Coordinates of C-alpha atoms and ligand atoms in Angstrom, one line a residue:
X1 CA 28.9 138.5 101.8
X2 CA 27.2 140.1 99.1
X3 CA 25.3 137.6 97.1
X4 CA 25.8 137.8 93.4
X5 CA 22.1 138.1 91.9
X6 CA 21.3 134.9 89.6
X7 CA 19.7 135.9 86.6
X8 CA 16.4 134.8 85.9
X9 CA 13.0 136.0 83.8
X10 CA 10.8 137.9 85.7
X11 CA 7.9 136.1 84.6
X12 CA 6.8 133.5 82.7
X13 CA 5.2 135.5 79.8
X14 CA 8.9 136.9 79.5
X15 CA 10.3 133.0 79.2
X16 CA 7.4 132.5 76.7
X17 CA 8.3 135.9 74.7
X18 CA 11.9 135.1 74.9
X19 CA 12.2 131.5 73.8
X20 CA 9.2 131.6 70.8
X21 CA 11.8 134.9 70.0
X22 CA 14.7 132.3 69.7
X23 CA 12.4 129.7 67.8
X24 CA 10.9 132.3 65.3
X25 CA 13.2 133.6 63.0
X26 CA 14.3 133.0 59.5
X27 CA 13.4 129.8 59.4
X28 CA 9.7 130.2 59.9
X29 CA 9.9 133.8 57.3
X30 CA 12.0 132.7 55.1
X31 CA 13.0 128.6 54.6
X32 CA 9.6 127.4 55.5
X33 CA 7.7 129.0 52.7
X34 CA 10.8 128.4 50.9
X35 CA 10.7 124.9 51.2
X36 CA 6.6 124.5 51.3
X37 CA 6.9 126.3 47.9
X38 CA 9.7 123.9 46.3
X39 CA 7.5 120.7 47.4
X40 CA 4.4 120.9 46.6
X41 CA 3.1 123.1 49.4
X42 CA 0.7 120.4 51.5
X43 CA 2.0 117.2 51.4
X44 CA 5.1 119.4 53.1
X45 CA 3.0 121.0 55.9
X46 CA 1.4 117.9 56.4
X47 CA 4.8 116.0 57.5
X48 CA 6.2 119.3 58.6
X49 CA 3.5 119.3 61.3
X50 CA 3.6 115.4 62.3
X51 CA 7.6 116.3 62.6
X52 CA 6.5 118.9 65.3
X53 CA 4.7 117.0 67.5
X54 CA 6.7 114.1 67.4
X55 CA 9.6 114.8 67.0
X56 CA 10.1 118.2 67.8
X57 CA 8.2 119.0 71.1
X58 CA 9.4 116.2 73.2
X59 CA 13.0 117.4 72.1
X60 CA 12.4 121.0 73.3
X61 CA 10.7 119.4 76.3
X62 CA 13.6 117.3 76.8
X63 CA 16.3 120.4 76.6
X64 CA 13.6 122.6 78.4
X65 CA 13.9 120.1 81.8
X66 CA 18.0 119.6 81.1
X67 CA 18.6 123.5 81.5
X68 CA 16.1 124.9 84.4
X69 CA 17.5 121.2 86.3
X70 CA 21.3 122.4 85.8
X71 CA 20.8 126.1 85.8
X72 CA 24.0 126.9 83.7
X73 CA 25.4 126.8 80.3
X74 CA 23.9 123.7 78.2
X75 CA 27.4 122.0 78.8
X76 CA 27.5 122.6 82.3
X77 CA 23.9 121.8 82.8
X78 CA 24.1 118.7 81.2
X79 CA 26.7 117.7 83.0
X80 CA 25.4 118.3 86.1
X81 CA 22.2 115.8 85.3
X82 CA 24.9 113.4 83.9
X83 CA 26.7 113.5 87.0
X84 CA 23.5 113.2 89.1
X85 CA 22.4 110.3 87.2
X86 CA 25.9 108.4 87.7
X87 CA 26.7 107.8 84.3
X88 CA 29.8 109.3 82.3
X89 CA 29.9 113.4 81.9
X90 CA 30.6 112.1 78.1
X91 CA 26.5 112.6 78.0
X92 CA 26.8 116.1 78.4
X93 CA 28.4 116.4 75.1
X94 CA 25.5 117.2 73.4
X95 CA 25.5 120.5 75.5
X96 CA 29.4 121.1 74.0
X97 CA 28.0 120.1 70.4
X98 CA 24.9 122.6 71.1
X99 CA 26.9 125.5 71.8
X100 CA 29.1 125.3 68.5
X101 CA 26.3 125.1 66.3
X102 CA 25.0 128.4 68.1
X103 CA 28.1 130.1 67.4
X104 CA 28.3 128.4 63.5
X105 CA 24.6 129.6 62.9
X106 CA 25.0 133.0 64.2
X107 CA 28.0 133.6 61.7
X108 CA 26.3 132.9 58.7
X109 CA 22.5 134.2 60.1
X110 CA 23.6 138.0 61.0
X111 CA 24.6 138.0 56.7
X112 CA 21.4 136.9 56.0
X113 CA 20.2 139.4 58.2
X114 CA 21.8 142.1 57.0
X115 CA 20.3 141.2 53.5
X116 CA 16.9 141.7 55.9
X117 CA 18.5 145.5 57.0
X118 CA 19.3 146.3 53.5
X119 CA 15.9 145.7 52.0
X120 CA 14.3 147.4 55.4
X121 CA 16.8 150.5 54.1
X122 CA 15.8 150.7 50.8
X123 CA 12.3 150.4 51.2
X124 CA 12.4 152.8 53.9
X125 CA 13.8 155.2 50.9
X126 CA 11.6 154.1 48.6
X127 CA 8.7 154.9 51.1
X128 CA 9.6 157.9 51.5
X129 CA 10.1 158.7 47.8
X130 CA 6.6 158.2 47.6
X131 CA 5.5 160.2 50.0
X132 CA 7.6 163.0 49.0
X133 CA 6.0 162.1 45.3
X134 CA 2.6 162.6 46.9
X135 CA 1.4 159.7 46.6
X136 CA 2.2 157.4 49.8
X137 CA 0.4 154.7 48.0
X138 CA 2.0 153.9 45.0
X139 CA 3.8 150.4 44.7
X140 CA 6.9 149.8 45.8
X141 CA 10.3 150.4 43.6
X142 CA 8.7 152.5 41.2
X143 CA 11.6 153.4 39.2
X144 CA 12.7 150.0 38.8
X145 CA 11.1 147.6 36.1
X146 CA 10.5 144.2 36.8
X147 CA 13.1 143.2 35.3
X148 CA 15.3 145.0 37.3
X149 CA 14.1 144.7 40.5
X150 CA 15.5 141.2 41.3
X151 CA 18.6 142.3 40.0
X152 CA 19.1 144.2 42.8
X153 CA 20.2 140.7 45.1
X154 CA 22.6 139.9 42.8
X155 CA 24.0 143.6 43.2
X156 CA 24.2 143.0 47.0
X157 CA 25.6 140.0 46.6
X158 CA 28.0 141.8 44.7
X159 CA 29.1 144.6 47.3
X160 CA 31.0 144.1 50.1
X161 CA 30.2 147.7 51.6
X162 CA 27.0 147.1 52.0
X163 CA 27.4 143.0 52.9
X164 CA 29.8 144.0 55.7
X165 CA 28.5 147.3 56.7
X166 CA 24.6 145.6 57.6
X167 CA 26.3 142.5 59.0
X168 CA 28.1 144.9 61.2
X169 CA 25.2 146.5 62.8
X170 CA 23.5 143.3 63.1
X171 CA 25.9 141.9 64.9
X172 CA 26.4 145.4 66.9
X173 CA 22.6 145.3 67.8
X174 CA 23.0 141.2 69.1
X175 CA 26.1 141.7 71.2
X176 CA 24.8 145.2 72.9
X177 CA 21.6 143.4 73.8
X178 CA 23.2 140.1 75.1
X179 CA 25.7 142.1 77.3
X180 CA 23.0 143.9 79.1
X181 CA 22.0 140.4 80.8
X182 CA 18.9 138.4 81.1
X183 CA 16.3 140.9 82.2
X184 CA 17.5 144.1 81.1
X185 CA 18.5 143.0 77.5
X186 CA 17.3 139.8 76.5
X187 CA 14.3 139.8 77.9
X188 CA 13.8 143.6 77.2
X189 CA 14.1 143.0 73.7
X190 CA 11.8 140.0 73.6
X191 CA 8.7 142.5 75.3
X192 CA 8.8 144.8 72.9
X193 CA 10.0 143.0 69.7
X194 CA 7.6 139.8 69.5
X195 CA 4.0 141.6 70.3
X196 CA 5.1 144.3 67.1
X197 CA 6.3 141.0 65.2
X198 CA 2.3 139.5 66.0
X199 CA 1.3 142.5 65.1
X200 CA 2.9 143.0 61.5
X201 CA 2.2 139.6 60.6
X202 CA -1.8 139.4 61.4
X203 CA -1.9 142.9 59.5
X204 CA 0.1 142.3 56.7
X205 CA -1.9 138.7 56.0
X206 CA -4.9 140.5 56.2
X207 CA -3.7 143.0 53.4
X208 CA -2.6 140.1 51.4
X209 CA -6.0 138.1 52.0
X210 CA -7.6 141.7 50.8
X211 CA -5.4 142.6 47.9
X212 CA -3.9 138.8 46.9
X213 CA -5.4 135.4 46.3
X214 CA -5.6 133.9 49.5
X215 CA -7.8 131.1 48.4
X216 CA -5.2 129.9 46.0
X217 CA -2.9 130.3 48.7
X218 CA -5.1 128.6 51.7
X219 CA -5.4 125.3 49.2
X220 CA -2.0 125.1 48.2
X221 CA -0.8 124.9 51.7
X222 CA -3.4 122.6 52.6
X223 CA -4.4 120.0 50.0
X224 CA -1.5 117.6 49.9
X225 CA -0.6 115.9 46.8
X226 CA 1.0 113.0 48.3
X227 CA 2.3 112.4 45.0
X228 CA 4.9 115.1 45.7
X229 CA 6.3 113.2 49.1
X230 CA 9.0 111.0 49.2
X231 CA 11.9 110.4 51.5
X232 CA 13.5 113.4 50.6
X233 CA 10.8 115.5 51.5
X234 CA 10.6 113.7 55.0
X235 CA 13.9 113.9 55.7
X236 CA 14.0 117.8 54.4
X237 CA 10.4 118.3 56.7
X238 CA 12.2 117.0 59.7
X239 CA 15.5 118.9 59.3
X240 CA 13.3 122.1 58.8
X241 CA 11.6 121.6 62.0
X242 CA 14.5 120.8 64.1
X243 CA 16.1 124.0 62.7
X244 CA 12.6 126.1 63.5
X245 CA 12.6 125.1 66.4
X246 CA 15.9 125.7 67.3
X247 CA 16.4 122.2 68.8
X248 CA 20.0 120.4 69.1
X249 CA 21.7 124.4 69.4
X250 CA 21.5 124.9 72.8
X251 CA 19.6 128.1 72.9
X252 CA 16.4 126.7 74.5
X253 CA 18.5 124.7 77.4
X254 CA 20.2 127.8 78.2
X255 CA 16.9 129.7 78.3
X256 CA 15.3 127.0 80.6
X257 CA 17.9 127.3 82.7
X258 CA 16.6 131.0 83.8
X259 CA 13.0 129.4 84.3
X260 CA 12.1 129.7 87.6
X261 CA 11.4 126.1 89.5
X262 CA 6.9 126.3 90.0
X263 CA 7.1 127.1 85.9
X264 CA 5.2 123.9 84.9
X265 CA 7.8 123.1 81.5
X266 CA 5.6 120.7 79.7
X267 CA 2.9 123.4 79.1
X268 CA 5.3 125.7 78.1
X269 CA 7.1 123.6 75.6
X270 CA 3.9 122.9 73.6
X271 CA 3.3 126.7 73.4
X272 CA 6.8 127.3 72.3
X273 CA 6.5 124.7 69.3
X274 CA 2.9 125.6 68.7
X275 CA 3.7 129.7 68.2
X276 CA 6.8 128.6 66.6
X277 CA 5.0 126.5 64.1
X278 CA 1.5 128.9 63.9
X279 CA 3.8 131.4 62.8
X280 CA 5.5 129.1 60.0
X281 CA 2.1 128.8 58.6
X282 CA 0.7 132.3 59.0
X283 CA 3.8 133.1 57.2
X284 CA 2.7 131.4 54.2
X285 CA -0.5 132.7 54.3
X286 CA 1.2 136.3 54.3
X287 CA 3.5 135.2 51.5
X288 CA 1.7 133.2 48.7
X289 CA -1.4 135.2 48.0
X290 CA 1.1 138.1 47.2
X291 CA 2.9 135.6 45.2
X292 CA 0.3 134.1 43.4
X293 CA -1.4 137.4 42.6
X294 CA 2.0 138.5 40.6
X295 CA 1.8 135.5 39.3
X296 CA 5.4 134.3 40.6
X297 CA 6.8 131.1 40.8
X298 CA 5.8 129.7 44.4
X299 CA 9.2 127.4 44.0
X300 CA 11.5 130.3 43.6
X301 CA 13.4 128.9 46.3
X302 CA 15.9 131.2 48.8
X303 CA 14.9 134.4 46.3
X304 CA 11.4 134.0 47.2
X305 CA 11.4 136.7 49.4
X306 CA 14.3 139.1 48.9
X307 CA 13.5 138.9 44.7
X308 CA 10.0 137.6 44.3
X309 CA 7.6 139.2 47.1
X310 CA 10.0 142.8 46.2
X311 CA 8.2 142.3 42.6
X312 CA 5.0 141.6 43.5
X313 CA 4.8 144.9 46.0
X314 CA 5.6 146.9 43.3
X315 CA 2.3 146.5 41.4
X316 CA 0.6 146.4 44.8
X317 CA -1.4 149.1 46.7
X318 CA 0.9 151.1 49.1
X319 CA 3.1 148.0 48.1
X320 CA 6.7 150.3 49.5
X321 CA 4.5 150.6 52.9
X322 CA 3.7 147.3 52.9
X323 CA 7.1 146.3 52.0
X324 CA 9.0 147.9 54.8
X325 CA 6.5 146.5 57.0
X326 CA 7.0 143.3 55.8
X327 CA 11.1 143.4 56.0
X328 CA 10.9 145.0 59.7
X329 CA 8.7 141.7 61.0
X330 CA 11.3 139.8 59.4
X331 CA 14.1 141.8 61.2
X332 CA 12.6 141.7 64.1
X333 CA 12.2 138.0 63.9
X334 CA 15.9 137.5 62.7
X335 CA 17.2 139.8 65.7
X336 CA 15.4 137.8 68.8
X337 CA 16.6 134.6 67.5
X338 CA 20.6 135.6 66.7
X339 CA 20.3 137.4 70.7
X340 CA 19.2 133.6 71.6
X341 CA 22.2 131.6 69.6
X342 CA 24.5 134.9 71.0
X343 CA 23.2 133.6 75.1
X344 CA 23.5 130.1 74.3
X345 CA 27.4 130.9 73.5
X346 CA 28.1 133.8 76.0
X347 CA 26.3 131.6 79.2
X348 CA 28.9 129.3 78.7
X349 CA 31.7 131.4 77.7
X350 CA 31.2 133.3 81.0
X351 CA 31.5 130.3 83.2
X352 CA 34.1 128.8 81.9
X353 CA 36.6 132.0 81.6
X354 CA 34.9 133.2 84.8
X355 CA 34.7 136.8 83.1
X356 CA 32.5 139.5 83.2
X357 CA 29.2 138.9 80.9
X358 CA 30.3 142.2 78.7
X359 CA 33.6 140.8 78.3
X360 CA 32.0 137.7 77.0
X361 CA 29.3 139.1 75.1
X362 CA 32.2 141.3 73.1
X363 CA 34.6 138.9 73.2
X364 CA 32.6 135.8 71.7
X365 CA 30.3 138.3 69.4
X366 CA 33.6 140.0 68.0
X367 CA 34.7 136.4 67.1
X368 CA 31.5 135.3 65.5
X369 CA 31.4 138.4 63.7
X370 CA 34.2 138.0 62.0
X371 CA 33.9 134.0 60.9
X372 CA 30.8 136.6 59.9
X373 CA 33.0 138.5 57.5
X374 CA 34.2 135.1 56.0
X375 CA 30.7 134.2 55.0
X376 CA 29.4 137.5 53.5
X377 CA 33.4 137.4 51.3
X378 CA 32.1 133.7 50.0
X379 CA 29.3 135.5 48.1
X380 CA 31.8 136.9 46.0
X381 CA 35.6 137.1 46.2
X382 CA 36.0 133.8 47.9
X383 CA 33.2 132.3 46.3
X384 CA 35.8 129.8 45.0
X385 CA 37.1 128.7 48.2
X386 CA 35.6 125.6 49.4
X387 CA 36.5 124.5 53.9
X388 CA 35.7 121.1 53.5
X389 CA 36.5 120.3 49.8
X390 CA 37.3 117.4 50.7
X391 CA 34.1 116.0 51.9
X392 CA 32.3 115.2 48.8
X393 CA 28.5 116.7 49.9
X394 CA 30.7 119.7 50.8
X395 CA 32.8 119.8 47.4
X396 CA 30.8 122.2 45.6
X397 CA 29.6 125.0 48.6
X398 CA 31.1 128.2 49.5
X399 CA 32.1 129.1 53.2
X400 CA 28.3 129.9 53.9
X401 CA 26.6 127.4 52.5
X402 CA 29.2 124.7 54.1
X403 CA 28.6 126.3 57.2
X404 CA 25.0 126.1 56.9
X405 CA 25.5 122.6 55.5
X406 CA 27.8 121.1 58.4
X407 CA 25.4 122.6 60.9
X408 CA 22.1 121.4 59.6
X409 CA 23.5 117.9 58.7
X410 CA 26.0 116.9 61.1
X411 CA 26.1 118.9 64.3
X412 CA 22.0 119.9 65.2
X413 CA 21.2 116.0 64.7
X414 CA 24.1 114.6 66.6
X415 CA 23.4 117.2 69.4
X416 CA 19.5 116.5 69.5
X417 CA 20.6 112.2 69.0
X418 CA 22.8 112.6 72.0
X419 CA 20.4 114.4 74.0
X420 CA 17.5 112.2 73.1
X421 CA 18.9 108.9 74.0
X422 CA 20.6 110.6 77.5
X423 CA 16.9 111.7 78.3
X424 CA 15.3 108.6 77.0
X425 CA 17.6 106.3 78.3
X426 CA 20.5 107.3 80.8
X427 CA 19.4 110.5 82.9
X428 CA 18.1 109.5 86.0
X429 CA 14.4 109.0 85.7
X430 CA 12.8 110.5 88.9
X431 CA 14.7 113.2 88.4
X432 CA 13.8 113.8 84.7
X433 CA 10.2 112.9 85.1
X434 CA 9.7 115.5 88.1
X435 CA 11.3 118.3 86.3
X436 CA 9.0 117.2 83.2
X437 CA 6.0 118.2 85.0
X438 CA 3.9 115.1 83.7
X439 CA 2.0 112.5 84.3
X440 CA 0.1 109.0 83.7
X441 CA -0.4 108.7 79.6
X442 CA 1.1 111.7 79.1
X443 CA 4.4 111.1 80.3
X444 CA 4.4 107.2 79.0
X445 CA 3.9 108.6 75.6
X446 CA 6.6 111.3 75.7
X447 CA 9.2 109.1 77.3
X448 CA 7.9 106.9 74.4
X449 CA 8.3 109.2 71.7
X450 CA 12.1 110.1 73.4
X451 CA 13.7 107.1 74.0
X452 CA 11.7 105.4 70.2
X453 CA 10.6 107.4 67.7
X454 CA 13.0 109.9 68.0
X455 CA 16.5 108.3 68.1
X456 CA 15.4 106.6 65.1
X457 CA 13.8 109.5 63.0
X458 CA 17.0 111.9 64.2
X459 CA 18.9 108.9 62.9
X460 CA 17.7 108.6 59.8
X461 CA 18.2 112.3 59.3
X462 CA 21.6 112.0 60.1
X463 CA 22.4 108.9 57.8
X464 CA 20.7 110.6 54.6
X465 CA 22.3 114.2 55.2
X466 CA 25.3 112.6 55.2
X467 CA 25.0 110.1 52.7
X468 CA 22.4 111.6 50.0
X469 CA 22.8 108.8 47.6
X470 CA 21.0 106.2 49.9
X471 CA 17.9 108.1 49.8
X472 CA 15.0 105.9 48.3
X473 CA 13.5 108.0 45.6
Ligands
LIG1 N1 14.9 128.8 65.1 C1 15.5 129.9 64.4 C2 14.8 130.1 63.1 O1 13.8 129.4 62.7 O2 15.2 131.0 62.3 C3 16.9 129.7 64.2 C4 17.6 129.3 65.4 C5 17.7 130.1 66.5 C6 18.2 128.1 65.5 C7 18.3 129.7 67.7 C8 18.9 127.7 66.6 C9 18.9 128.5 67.7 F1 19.5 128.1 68.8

């Protein structure tokens, strides 16, 4: 009998690549100086970072050990632990809960980054313009006042061509990578993808430590003005780093379960959430110097970078360089993590149809993509339409931003609640503790964090998403 090869990484750097690939993406570019900006900058990264280590990295820990122990599809691998730990194969519905927010994510992440491929596009023509114009290093959309330049979101927003059209290759790109497998595709991508990503972002924070005002930028992150916390804040901290690093979405059990069985997991999961949350940083340092030195508004919010940074590379050396560079990291970033939520779907679709992993990769990616098209319409003809009207924190949101809404409030915390009190409390403990790799202190402290801290905090995030008004102020 032949034996049908089980797919695996070939090393552990590739595991490493791959998963701080499926951690880094818009979230670290894109929400987390976002949301640094709109509170206060470091009272935020101060409880962003406690949220990391205790919150976040036991989680990925925990859905690290849940996948390489099951080696399958986060619902399948989780329950096979349930099963082995004689308790009900209900547990493993965190794995089922997982998996739909990987597929919910991805529909509304590929618009977002096509929004990334359109600005790579035009500053790629706006490059060239320059060069052609002979001088490579004027500033950035030159013909454009600045007046006009953050116009231009609002005219994407308003075309469907485009919207659809980048969406479309996006999703293209995802699906043809996922459907070449583990190591040829996924892995593939991760090799050459993340070392550019480094790469960009060391150079292009350098530029802006030259050119900007890092200093302003270096204490805004980090003096907190605690005066700017509250529970809000917390709450919005934690939700940020759950989402960062793509804990309670399956993505990182399904990429444990290709870890080979010497990788020691705890290790690895601290290098995961540290890269994952270095790079949040190091993306701030990139982004406010150039902000402050155009002297923009650091609370922009979402606009920050497709309106605000596009403004303040015009008046910038080689600022249409500088700009494509800075719109490729953040493709490149955007592409290994939708290739993640793709796997976390398509692992499980291919057991459970028992079909070919092209068939699933086409099959489930065609579907995504066009729950896709739903999102990118909600920007503008169905901007009226409203899913869940009748849930009032969903009355007011368009198909995208419910989306976004019902994943980050509901599903990620129910899935990383579930999985937390199953680790903490119900899988069996030999079992669990082996896989985890630790020992003595350390492990009393992170089955302490598992089965305490974080039922509670996850909790609480849960209770306040859903119930806003109970927020202390
Ligand atoms: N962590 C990714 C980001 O910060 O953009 C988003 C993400 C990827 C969430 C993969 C969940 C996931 F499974």
């Amino acid at each position: 009998m032949v034996a049908v090869k089980q797919e695996g990484w070939s090393s552990r750097t590739a595991f490493i690549l791959a998963a701080v690939g499926a951690a880094v993406g818009l979230g670290n570019i894109w929400r987390f100086p976002t949301l640094a900006g709109e509170n206060g900058g470091g009272a935020f990264v101060l409880i962003y970072i406690a949220c990391v280590v205790l919150i976040g990295l036991p989680l990925v820990l925990s859905e690290v050990i849940v996948g390489r122990h099951g080696g399958s599809d986060a619902y399948h691998s989780a329950e096979k632990l349930a099963k082995e730990s004689n308790v009900s194969s209900g547990w493993a519905a965190f794995g089922g809960v997982g998996i739909s927010a990987a597929f919910l994510i991805l529909t509304f992440y590929s618009v977002v980054a096509g929004w990334v491929l359109y600005y790579v596009g035009v500053f790629i023509s706006d490059f060239f313009g320059a060069l052609t114009s002979g001088d490579p290093f004027a500033g950035a959309l030159l013909n454009e006042t600045k007046e006009e330049i953050p116009q231009r979101m609002g005219a994407l927003f308003e075309n469907n061509f485009i919207l659809l059209s980048m969406h479309t290759i996006f999703m293209f790109l995802t699906i043809a990578i996922v459907a070449r497998g583990v190591t040829d595709g996924i892995e593939k991508a991760a090799t050459y993808l993340m070392p550019t990503f480094f790469i960009l972002l060391i150079l292009i924070t350098i530029y802006g430590a030259f050119v900007g005002e890092f200093g302003r930028a270096v204490s805004f992150l980090f003096t907190p003005d605690f005066s700017k916390l509250n529970a809000g804040v917390v709450n919005e901290a934690l939700g940020q780093a759950l989402f960062s690093m793509s804990v309670g979405s399956a993505a990182l059990i399904t990429y444990g379960a290709y870890v080979p069985k010497e990788t020691k997991l705890a290790p690895t999961a601290a290098m995961i959430a540290f890269a994952d949350t270095g790079v949040a940083i190091m993306a701030g340092l990139m982004i406010f110097p150039i902000v402050f030195s155009a002297g923009l508004d650091v609370a922009a919010g979402p606009t920050l970078v497709f309106q605000s940074l596009p403004i303040a590379f015009q008046s910038m050396p080689a600022g249409s360089f500088v700009g494509l560079l800075f719109f490729v990291l953040i493709f490149f970033a955007a592409l290994t993590s939708s290739i993640s939520l793709l796997e976390a779907v398509v692992a499980w679709a291919i057991k459970k149809f028992q079909c070919s992993r092209a068939m699933a990769a086409w099959g489930v990616g065609g579907v995504i993509f066009l729950v896709g098209v739903a999102c990118a319409l909600s920007l503008n003809i169905w901007s009226e339409l409203r899913i869940l009207g009748f849930w009032g924190i969903f009355a007011e949101t368009n198909i995208m931003d419910t989306i976004d809404g019902f994943v980050g409030k509901v599903l990620l915390p129910v899935a990383a609640l579930i999985t937390t009190i199953f680790i903490g409390w119900k899988a069996d403990k030999k079992l669990v503790d082996a896989e985890s790799g630790l020992n003595g202190g350390k492990l009393a402290f992170w089955r302490f964090l598992t089965a305490w801290l974080s039922p509670i905090a996850v909790s609480l995030i849960l209770i306040f998403g859903l119930f806003p008004s109970l927020l202390p102020s």
